[in-house]
Each structure stands twice: as structure tokens, then as C-alpha cells.
XYZ file of C-alpha atoms in Angstrom:
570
model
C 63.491 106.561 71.944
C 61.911 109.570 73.352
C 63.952 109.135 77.111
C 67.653 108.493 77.170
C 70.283 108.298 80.103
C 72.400 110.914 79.138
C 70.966 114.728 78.292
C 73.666 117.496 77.385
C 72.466 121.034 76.418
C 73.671 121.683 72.982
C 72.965 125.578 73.064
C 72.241 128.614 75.385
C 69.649 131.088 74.643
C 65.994 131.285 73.316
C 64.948 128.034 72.306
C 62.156 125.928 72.063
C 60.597 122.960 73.887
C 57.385 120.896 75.262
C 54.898 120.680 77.777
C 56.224 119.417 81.581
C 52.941 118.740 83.458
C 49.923 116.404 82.580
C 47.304 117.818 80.944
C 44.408 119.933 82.763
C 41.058 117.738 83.314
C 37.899 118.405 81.186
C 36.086 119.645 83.557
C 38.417 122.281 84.142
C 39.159 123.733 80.329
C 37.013 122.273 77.821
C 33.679 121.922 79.655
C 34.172 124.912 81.879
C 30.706 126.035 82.950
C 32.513 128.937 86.009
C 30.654 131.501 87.706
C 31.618 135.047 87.731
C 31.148 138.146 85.028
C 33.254 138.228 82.034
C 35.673 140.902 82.589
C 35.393 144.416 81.944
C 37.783 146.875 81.168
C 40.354 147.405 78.634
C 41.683 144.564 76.129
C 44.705 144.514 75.951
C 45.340 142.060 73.012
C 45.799 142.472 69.052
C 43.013 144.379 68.235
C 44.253 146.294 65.258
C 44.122 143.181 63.024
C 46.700 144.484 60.149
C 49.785 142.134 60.027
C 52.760 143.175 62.339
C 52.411 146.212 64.313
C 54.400 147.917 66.921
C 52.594 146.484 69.656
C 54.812 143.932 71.725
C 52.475 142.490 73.828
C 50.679 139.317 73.925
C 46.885 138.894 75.288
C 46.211 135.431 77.128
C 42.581 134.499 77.960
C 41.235 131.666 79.893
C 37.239 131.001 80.481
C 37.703 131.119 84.363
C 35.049 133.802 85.669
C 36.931 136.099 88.256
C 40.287 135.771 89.107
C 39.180 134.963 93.087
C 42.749 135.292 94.795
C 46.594 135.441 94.065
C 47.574 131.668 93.421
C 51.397 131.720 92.794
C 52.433 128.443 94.645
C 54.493 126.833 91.025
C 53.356 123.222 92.755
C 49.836 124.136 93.735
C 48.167 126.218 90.780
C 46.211 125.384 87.482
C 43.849 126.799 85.141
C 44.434 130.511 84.721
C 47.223 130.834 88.061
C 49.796 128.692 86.119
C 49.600 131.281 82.922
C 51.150 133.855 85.623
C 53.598 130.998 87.322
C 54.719 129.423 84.356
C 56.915 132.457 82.802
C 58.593 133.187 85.495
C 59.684 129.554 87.237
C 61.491 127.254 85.084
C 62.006 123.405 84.452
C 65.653 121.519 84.229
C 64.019 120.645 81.103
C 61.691 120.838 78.345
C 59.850 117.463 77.443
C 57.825 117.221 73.794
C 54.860 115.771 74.419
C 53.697 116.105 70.806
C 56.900 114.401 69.676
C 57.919 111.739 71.721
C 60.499 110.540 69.515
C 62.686 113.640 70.744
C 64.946 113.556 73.692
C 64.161 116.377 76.521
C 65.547 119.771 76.221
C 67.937 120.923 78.647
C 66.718 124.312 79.966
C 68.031 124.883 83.939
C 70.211 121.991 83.897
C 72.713 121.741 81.195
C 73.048 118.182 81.578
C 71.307 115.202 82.798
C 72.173 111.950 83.452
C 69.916 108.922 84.859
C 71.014 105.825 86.737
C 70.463 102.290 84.723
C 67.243 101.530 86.652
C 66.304 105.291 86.940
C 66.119 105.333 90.686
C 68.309 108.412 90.820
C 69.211 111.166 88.015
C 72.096 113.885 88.183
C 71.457 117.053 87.096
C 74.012 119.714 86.254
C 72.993 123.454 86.918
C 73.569 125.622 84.069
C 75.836 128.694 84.177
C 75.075 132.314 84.037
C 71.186 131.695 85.222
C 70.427 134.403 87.808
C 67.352 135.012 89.586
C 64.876 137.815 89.362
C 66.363 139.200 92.128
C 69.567 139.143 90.939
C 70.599 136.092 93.268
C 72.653 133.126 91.372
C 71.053 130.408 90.323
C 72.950 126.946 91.698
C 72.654 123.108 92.160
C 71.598 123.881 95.780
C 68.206 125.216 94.227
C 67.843 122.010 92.223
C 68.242 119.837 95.130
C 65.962 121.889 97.536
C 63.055 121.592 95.396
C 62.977 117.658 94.959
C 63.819 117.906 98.415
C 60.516 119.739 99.064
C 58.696 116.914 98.067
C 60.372 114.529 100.765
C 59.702 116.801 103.360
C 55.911 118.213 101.902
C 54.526 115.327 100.242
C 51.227 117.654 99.265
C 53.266 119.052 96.765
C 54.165 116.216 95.216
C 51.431 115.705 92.842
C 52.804 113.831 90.552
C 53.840 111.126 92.866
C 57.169 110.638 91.895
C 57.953 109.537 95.201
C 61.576 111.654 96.311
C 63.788 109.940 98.975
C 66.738 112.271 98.914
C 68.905 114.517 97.602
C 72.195 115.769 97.683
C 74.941 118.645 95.855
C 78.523 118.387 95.034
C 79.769 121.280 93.480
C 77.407 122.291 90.612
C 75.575 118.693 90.412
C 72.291 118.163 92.523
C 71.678 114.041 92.322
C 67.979 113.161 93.244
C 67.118 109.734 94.796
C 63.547 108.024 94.276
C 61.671 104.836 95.898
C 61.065 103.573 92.338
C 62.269 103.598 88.836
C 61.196 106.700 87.422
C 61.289 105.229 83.311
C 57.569 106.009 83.229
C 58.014 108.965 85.169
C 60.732 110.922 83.471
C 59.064 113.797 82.289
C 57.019 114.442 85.487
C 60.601 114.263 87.256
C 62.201 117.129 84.937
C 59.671 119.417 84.759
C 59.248 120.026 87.942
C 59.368 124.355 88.275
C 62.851 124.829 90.332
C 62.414 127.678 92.486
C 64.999 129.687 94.816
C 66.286 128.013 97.985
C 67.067 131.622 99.837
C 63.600 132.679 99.017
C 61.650 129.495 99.723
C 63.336 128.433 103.079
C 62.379 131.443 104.795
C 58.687 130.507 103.975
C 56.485 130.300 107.171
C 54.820 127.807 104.932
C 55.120 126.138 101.572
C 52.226 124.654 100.720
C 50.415 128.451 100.817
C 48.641 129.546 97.725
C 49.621 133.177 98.127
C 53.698 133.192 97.460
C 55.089 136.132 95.645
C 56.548 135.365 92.179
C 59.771 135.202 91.927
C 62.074 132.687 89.475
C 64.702 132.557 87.039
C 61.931 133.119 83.856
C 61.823 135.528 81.261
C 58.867 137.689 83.189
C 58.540 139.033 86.205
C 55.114 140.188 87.960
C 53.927 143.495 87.311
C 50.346 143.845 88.248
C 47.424 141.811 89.908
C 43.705 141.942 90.351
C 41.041 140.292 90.508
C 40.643 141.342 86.793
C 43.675 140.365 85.133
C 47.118 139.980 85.790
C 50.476 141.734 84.429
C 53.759 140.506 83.430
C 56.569 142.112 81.790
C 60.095 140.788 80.589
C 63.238 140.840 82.509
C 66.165 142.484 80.721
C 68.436 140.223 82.430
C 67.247 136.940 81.671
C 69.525 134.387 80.953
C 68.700 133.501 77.769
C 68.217 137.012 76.072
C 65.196 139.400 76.740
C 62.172 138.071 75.126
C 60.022 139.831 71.695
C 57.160 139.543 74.196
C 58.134 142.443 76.204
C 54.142 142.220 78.286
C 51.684 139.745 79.403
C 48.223 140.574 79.926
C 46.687 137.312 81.720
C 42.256 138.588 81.302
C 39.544 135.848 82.094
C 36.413 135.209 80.842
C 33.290 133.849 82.072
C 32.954 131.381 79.165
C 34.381 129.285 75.997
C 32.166 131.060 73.756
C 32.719 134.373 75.213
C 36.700 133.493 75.007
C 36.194 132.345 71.628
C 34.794 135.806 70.148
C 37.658 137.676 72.095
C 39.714 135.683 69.986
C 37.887 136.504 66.696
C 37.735 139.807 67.233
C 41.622 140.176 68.444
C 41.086 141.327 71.657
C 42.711 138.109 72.873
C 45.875 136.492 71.031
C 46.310 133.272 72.977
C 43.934 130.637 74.249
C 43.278 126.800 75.220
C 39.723 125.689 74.494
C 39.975 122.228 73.815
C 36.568 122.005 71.616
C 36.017 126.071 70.301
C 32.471 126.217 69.693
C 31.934 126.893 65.842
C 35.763 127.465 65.866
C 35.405 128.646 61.815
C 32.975 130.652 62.497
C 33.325 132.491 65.308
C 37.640 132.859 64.863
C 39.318 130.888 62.078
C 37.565 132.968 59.049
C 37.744 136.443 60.908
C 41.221 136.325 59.770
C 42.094 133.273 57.582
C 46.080 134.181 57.543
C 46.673 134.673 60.947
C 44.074 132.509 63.330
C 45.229 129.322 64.112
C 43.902 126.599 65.951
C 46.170 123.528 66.288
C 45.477 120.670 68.243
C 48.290 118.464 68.319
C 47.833 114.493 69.190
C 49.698 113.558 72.604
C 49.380 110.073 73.969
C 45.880 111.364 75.327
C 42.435 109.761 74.310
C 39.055 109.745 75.163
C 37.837 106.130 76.558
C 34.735 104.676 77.176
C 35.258 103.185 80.180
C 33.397 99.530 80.400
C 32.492 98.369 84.423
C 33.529 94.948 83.952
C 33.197 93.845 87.488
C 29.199 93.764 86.204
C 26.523 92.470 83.561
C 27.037 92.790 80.202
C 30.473 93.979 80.477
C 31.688 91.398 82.743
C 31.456 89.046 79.294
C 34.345 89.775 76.947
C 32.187 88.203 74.149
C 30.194 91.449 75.200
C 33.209 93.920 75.630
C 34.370 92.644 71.518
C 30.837 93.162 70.054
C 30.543 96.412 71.296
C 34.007 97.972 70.552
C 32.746 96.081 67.076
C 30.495 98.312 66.413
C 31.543 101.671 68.057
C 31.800 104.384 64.681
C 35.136 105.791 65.842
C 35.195 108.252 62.627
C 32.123 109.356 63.342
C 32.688 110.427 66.916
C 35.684 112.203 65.478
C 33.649 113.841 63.054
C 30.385 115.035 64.745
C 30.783 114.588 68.669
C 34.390 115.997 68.589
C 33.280 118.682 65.158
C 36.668 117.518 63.207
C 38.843 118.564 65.426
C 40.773 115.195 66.313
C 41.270 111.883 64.548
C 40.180 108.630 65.184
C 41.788 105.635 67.174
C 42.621 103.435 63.921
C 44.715 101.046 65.594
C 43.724 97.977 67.944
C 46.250 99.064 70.147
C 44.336 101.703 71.259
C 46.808 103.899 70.842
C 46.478 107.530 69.865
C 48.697 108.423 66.602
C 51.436 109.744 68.981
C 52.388 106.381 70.488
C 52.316 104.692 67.035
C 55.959 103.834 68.147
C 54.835 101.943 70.843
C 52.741 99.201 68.626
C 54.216 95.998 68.613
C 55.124 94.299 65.339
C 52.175 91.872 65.568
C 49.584 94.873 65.466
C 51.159 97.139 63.283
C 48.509 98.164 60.441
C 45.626 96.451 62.052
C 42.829 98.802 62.124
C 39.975 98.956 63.894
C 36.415 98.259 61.443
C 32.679 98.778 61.854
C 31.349 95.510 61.631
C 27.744 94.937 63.058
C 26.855 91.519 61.481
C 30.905 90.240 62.992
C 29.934 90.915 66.082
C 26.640 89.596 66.346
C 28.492 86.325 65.139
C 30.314 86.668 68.542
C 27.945 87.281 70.737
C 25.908 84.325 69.699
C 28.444 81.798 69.268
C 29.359 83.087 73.098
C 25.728 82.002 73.844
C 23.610 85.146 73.389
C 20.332 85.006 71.415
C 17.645 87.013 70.312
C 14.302 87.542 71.208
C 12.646 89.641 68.235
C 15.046 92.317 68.183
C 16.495 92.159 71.957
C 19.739 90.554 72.576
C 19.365 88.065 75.483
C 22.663 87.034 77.525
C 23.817 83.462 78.362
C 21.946 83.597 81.452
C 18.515 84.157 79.933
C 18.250 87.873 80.634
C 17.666 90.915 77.875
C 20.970 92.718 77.583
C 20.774 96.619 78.749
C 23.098 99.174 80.345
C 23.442 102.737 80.825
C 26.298 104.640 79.888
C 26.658 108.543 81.080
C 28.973 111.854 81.193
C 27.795 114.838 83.040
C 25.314 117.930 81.734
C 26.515 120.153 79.999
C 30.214 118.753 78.613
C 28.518 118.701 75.319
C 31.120 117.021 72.850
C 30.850 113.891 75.020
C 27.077 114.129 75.470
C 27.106 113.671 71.962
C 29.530 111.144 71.928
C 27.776 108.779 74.057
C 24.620 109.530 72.148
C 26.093 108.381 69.206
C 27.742 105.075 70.539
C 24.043 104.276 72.410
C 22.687 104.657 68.761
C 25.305 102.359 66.989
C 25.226 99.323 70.186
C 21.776 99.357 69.706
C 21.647 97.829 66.500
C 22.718 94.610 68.809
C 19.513 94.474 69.803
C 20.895 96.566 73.152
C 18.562 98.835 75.298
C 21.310 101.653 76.291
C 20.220 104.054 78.711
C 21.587 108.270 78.335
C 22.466 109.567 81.249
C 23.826 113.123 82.115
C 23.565 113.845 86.088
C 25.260 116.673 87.774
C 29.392 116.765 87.796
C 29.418 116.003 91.191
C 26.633 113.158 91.047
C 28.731 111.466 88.287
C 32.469 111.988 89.483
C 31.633 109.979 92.918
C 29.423 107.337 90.752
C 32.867 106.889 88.351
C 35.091 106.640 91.344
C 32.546 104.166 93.015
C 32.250 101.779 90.188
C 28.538 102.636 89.885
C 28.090 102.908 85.743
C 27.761 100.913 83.278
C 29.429 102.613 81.071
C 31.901 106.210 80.742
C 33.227 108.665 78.655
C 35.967 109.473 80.585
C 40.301 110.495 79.616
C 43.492 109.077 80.247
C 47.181 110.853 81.814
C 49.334 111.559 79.037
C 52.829 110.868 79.508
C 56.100 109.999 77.481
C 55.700 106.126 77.019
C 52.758 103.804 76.667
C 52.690 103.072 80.344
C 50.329 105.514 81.274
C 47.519 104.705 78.243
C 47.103 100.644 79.311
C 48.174 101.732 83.108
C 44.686 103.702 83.801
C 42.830 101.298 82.445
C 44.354 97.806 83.245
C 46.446 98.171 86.204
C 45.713 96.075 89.464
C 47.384 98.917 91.517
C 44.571 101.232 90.776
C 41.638 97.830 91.821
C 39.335 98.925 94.115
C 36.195 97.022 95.024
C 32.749 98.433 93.234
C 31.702 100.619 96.476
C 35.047 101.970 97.687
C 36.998 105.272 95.613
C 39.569 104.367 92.773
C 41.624 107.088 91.017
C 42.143 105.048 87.837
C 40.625 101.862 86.326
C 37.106 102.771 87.376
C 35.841 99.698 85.020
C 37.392 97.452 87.923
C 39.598 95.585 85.662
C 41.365 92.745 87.400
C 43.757 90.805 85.456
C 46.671 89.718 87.491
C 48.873 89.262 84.213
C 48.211 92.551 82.666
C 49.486 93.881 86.404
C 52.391 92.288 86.497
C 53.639 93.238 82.340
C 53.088 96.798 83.862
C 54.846 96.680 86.672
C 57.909 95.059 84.394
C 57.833 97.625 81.926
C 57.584 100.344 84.494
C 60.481 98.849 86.796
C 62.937 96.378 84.097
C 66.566 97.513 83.601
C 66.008 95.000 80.938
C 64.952 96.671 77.239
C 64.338 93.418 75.841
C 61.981 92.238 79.429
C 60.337 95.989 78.647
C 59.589 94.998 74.845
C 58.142 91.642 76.041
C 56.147 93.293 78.880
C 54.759 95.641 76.315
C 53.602 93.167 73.711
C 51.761 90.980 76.655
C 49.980 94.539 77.744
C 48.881 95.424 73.683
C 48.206 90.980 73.535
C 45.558 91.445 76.410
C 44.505 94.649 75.361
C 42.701 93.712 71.999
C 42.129 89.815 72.991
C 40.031 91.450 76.230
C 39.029 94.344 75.551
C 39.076 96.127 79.187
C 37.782 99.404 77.700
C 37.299 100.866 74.525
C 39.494 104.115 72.886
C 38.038 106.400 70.837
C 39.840 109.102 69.322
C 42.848 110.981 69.957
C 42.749 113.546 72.924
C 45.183 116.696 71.561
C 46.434 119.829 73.208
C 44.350 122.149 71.694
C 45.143 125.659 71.728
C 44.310 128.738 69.690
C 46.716 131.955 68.811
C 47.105 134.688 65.643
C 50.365 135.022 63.992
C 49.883 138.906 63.275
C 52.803 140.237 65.839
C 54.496 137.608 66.303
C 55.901 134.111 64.807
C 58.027 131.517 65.463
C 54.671 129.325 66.974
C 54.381 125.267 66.809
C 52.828 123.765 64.397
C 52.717 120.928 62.253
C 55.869 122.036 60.364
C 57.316 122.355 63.133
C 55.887 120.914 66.593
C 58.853 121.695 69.132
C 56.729 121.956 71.693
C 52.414 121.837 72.795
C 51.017 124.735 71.936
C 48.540 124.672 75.359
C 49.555 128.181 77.540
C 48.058 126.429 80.464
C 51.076 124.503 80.930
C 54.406 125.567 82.425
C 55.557 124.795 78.586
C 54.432 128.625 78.101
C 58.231 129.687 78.697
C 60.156 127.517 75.801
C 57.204 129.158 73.418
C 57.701 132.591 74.609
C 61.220 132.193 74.553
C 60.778 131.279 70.684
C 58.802 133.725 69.533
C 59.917 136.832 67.123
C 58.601 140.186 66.294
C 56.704 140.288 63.329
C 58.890 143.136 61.102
């Protein structure tokens, strides 16, 4: 399912796709507090809100303050930098990260084949590409970007860990330390950009590279203010019904939201709108849309199990016993995503990846079940305080930073429900900085924190459970901040990630999921999707639940397979 050795391109021209980079961090979309002055100027979006229209332009906001400086390095940009990079550099393919159960799109390469332990892949450059500046496009490109990350590793922020590459003919073959199975759609969505352009660099890993690629748009205009793109009438796979870009930033989600409402913005990624009906989905019932997608993305309440109470699994159970998932979904998150039903932990995207064991077991609200557990584990009550095994009253403080409001709520709501334990939780909301070092450091109790999406369930049980991410309570850890140390759950990983073996990889899996509900290492909450927000008035052809070819989130270098779907209203 999902990845497969062999990928052949089945058709040229405008076609559809998914997203080809993980998914921005909260504290850079969804809780984005910038600096800066909302721009001035003239809109450039819908505006005239009548259906259709003449106009053949599309409006793309982002709640970034001022745009400080001209970030075009494809490897090096985010946020509002990769809305200008992603139209015009292009992946070998197109990966669906809303539908894992389809195999990647062939875009630059028209075919792609991996090796049986996916240590090396072969990728076939596709004819008739040419770039912007009229150049051809060839294998050699292919290869000199992987090869880019053997030779500037600070590009390579994925990790996928290049060793070589090499061309014959109109195949570029790319080598790797490991197998890339969990990898695969970091590895093909690389942006492939031009070997007689980028070789003459004085240096790569600069910010400030002009934009040039084998896209459907080509740079235009840029200022501090906004930034201009307009399509190439010699793109490869047919000029585009979005003939401009306008790329306009805003000092804020709400502010972003009402340029939205109003139509002076078609196309935006807040991940929670504030008073999304309000404020944009009933200004124009027929055209605003706001889908949101699941991916294998979550939000996790991250447990510090090196530590009291969560160092006690009987602990870890009760408390994921009595965590209202619904209800998070419903008030901290305003309806916007569903619940984690299953015990898996999984997000509704990876249902494919339950095991037949836990299919159909839900999680349950059950206070009086798991006060059964913690005191045939030895906890006992005092009045109404929970006392542990060792004598002592239970407590612990669990925390997000100020002002990411959706998960200030959220913990709110889950101190509220543990305390009918007879728990005394402790609300904390320092500073972003304050808290990020605290979460690296092991110094919590207790997080609201995401996971890395990606296209099996690797990643989801990886962040949380893997020994390769261990780091003592004191010293930085990029993932498992709740200090997890289970040598068995380590080694399943590293099997699934590494096994030529399907049937070892289905028996590494269902010892992961086994140790995942019998200890409990953190707890998932709801389903993390790629929330975006556009208008349907001049143009269709947009994912959707009828048809999700591809996430719908214009901060990712997907952009290009949407723009290259789109069609004129008539």
C-alpha cells in the first residue's frame, strides 16, 4: 500500500497530486503571534464576490508580519518564502498525504523504481521539461540535487542521509546509508533545481538565490510587501488558468481570516480560523471553503515517564482513561478535527496501519475503570487525593505556551477531567522560548505537543517510543521528550524501518501497536489535519472530500500539482 517499487507516469500534463514536505510547526502557522504591520496597499484577490469573473488571478495570504528579505533557497525556506518557491521548483513526484492508500505521482521523473531494501531508487527524467530559462531539463539535474545533500549536509533537512549518485543516459540512481521505506516521500519530493544554474553558486546554502525552475510560474515582482508571480507560457505541462500570483502577508490569523471573508484574499492555511463561520464560511456559503483533511498527524500529550506519576503505567492507563477525547475535538479544537477513536493511537488516516487484534477497539471515558487500576496498582485515597504506592499525594503539571490558545484550552480541559482521580494538576503557560527548552530538557510533567507526518506508521510510534531519540532528563532531545526507554519497542522500529521482509515489517508493527496500548508511553488526542481555506468563485477543480488528490495546505511545495489542476470558472 501507499509506497511501491515500481512508479511509471501514466499521463503528461496538468494533473493533480499531494503534499512533499512535513508539515510546518504550530508555532509557525496556527499560533503565529509575528511582529510587523499588516500590509497596506492594494488587494489583489477576489473581491468582486459574484461567481466566475474575468479575473485570473489568485490571492495567497499568510499571517507573517513583513516580508523581511528575499528567501528563495527551495531547501532553506518556510512559512510565506515557500508560497513563492514552491510554483516554480518541482518534485520527481507528488506524494498524497491525505490518501495514503495511493501510490506517488510521477511529476519530473516519469518513472521510479526502488531497490528491495530501498537503499537506492532510479529515477527516470521526463521528456520535454525545459527550464525557465529555456535550458533542458535532464537526469544530470536529478542527480546534482541529491548530490547536494552529500556534499551540504545543512540542506538536508530531512535527513535522508545521501551517499551518492550517479547518471546513465536519462536515469539519475541515488544511493542512501539506510533504507529509505519510512522515508520515501521525503526522498521524492525533494524540489530538483538546475545543475548549470546552481553550480555556479558562490554558495548554496544562501537564502537570497534568484528563482528559477522548471514550474508553472516564474517571478515577477518582490517587496517587502508582497510578492508576484505570473505563468510561463512554456511550461511543460500546459500554461496554467492561474495566469498571476499575488503572495500579501498579514500581521495576524484573525486579520488573515477577514481578508478571506471579505475576498480580498482567495487562499490561506490557518490551521484553527478563529470563528471560521463567522468571520468567512457564511460571508459566502457557496464558495468559502475550509477543509481540513486528516494526515497521519495528531496532537499528543506527551507524558515524562522518566518521573513521578508518569513513571507508573498503572498511572499512564488511568489517565488516558479518563482523557474526553470528543470533547477536546469539540471545544479546544472548535469542531474542526475528529477524535483519536482507536487504541492505536492512530489518526483516521493510518486506519490501514491497525493490526487485526485492535481493529474496532475504541477508546472510552471511564473514570470509575480507572480508579479500579490505580488502586489495585497500590494507590489509595486520602479524602479526595489520590496517594501513590510510595505514600505520597499524586500531582503534576502539564503546560503549552501563552497564547497558542486551542491547546491552552486543551490542557485545561484534560487538568479538569484527571482531576476527578483525586489529581492536583497544575496549568502552566510560560513564554515559547521558556517552554521549548523545558520540552527538549525533559523538564514537564506533562505536554501538548505534535508528531511528523509521514507515509507509514513509523513516524506516529517513532516520536514517541523510539530509543534513538533517548536522551537523559537534562540534556536536548528532538523527539520522545517523555524519555521513553523501552529497548523492545526500539528494536520493532528499527525492523519495520530497515526489513526487506513484509511479513518481519507486519510483525514489527503489531509488537509497536502491542506496547503502545499495554504501556501507554503517551497519550493521542485527536487528529492533526492540513487545514487550509480557499473560495471556489474563479476557479475549481480544488481537493476536497470528493475528491482529495492532494493537501489542500499552500504552504507546502504541493502548491504546484493544485495549481496545475485548477480551471477557470466559465
Amino acid at each position: 500500500m501507499g509506497v511501491v517499487g515500481r512508479i511509471t507516469a501514466c499521463s503528461i500534463g496538468l494533473r493533480g497530486g499531494v503534499s512533499y514536505e512535513t508539515y510546518a510547526e504550530k508555532n509557525s502557522f496556527s499560533c503565529c503571534c509575528c511582529c510587523g504591520i499588516l500590509i497596506a496597499g492594494c488587494m489583489r484577490g477576489g473581491g468582486d464576490k459574484s461567481s466566475g469573473g474575468s479575473d485570473a488571478s489568485l490571492t495567497i495570504g499568510m499571517p507573517n508580519g513583513t516580508i523581511s528579505s528575499k528567501q528563495f533557497n527551495p531547501f532553506l525556506t518556510s512559512g510565506m518564502t515557500v508560497i513563492a518557491t514552491a510554483p516554480v521548483y518541482e518534485p520527481v513526484a507528488i506524494v498524497n498525504a491525505v490518501d495514503l492508500s495511493k501510490d506517488p505521482e510521477p511529476w519530473l521523473a516519469s518513472n521510479i523504481e526502488w531497490s528491495d531494501d530501498y537503499k537506492s531508487v532510479k529515477f527516470t527524467a521526463r521528456d520535454g521539461v525545459k527550464w525557465a530559462d529555456g535550458e533542458d531539463f535532464t537526469a544530470e539535474d536529478i542527480a546534482y540535487t541529491y548530490q547536494l545533500f552529500v556534499d551540504h549536509p545543512e540542506l538536508d533537512l530531512n535527513a535522508i542521509g545521501v551517499t551518492g549518485t550517479s547518471v546513465d543516459g536519462n536515469v539519475a540512481t541515488v544511493e542512501f546509508e539506510k533504507s529509505m521505506f519510512v522515508k520515501t516521500s521525503q526522498v521524492l519530493t525533494k524540489p530538483i533545481v538546475a545543475k548549470h544554474v546552481w553550480e555556479k553558486l558562490d554558495d548554496v546554502t544562501a537564502l537570497d538565490i534568484d528563482l528559477m525552475g522548471t514550474g508553472p510560474y516564474k517571478l515577477k515582482q518582490f517587496s517587502t510587501e508582497a510578492v508576484t508571480l505570473e505563468a510561463r507560457d512554456d511550461y511543460w505541462g500546459g500554461t496554467p488558468a492561474v495566469k498571476t500570483l499575488y503572495l500579501q502577508s498579514f500581521n495576524d490569523n484573525t486579520m488573515l481570516l477577514n481578508a478571506l471573508g471579505s475576498g480580498d484574499v482567495d487562499w490561506a492555511q490557518i490551521s484553527q480560523p478563529p470563528n471560521v463561520e463567522t468571520a468567512y464560511i457564511n460571508k459566502d456559503k457557496e464558495h468559502n471553503k475550509n477543509w481540513a483533511p486528516s494526515t497521519m498527524g495528531v496532537d499528543m500529550m506527551y507524558l515524562n515517564t522518566a518521573e513521578k506519576p508518569f513513571n507508573n503505567v498503572a498511572f499512564r492507563k488511568a489517565v488516558n482513561m479518563v482523557v474526553d477525547r470528543a470533547k477536546h475535538a469539540q471545544i479546544a479544537r472548535e469542531g474542526i478535527v475528529d477524535p483519536i477513536t482507536s487504541v492505536t493511537g492512530l489518526p483516521t488516516a493510518g486506519n490501514t496501519f491497525i493490526i487485526d487484534k485492535y481493529k474496532g477497539q475504541e477508546t472510552k471515558v471511564d473514570v470509575n475503570g480507572a480508579k479500579k487500576i490505580l488502586t489495585d496498582a497500590g494507590y489509595s485515597y486520602q479524602g479526595d487525593k489520590l496517594i501513590d504506592p510510595d505514600g505520597e499525594v499524586v500531582s503534576f503539571e502539564i503546560s503549552v505556551p501563552q497564547g497558542w490558545t486551542d491547546y491552552v484550552t486543551g490542557i485545561s480541559l484534560i487538568a479538569d477531567e484527571v482531576k476527578e482521580l483525586g489529581v492536583d494538576v497544575n496549568v502552566k503557560t510560560p513564554d515559547s522560548d521558556t517552554w521549548t527548552e523545558n520540552v527538549n530538557n525533559g523538564k514537564f510533567g506533562a505536554i501538548l505537543h505534535w508528531i511528523d507526518t509521514g507515509n507509514t506508521a513509523y513516524d506516529f510510534y517513532s516520536d514517541v517510543m523510539d530509543g534513538r531519540w533517548l536522551k537523559p532528563v537534562g540534556e536536548a532531545a528532538s523527539y520522545n521528550f517523555g524519555r521513553y526507554d523501552n529497548e523492545q519497542a526500539t528494536e520493532a522500529l528499527n525492523t519495520y524501518a530497515n526489513t526487506t521482509d513484509e511479513t518481519e515489517r507486519q510483525k514489527a508493527l503489531e509488537e509497536i501497536e502491542t506496547i503502545w496500548v499495554e504501556d501507554v508511553p503517551a497519550i493521542s488526542l485527536g487528529n492533526r489535519p492540513d487545514t487550509a481555506q480557499y473560495n471556489t468563485r474563479k476557479f475549481t477543480g480544488w481537493p476536497d472530500d470528493d475528491n482529495p488528490y492532494v493537501s489542500p495546505n499552500p504552504t507546502l511545495y504541493t502548491m504546484v500539482s493544485i495549481l496545475a489542476k485548477l480551471k477557470a470558472v466559465k
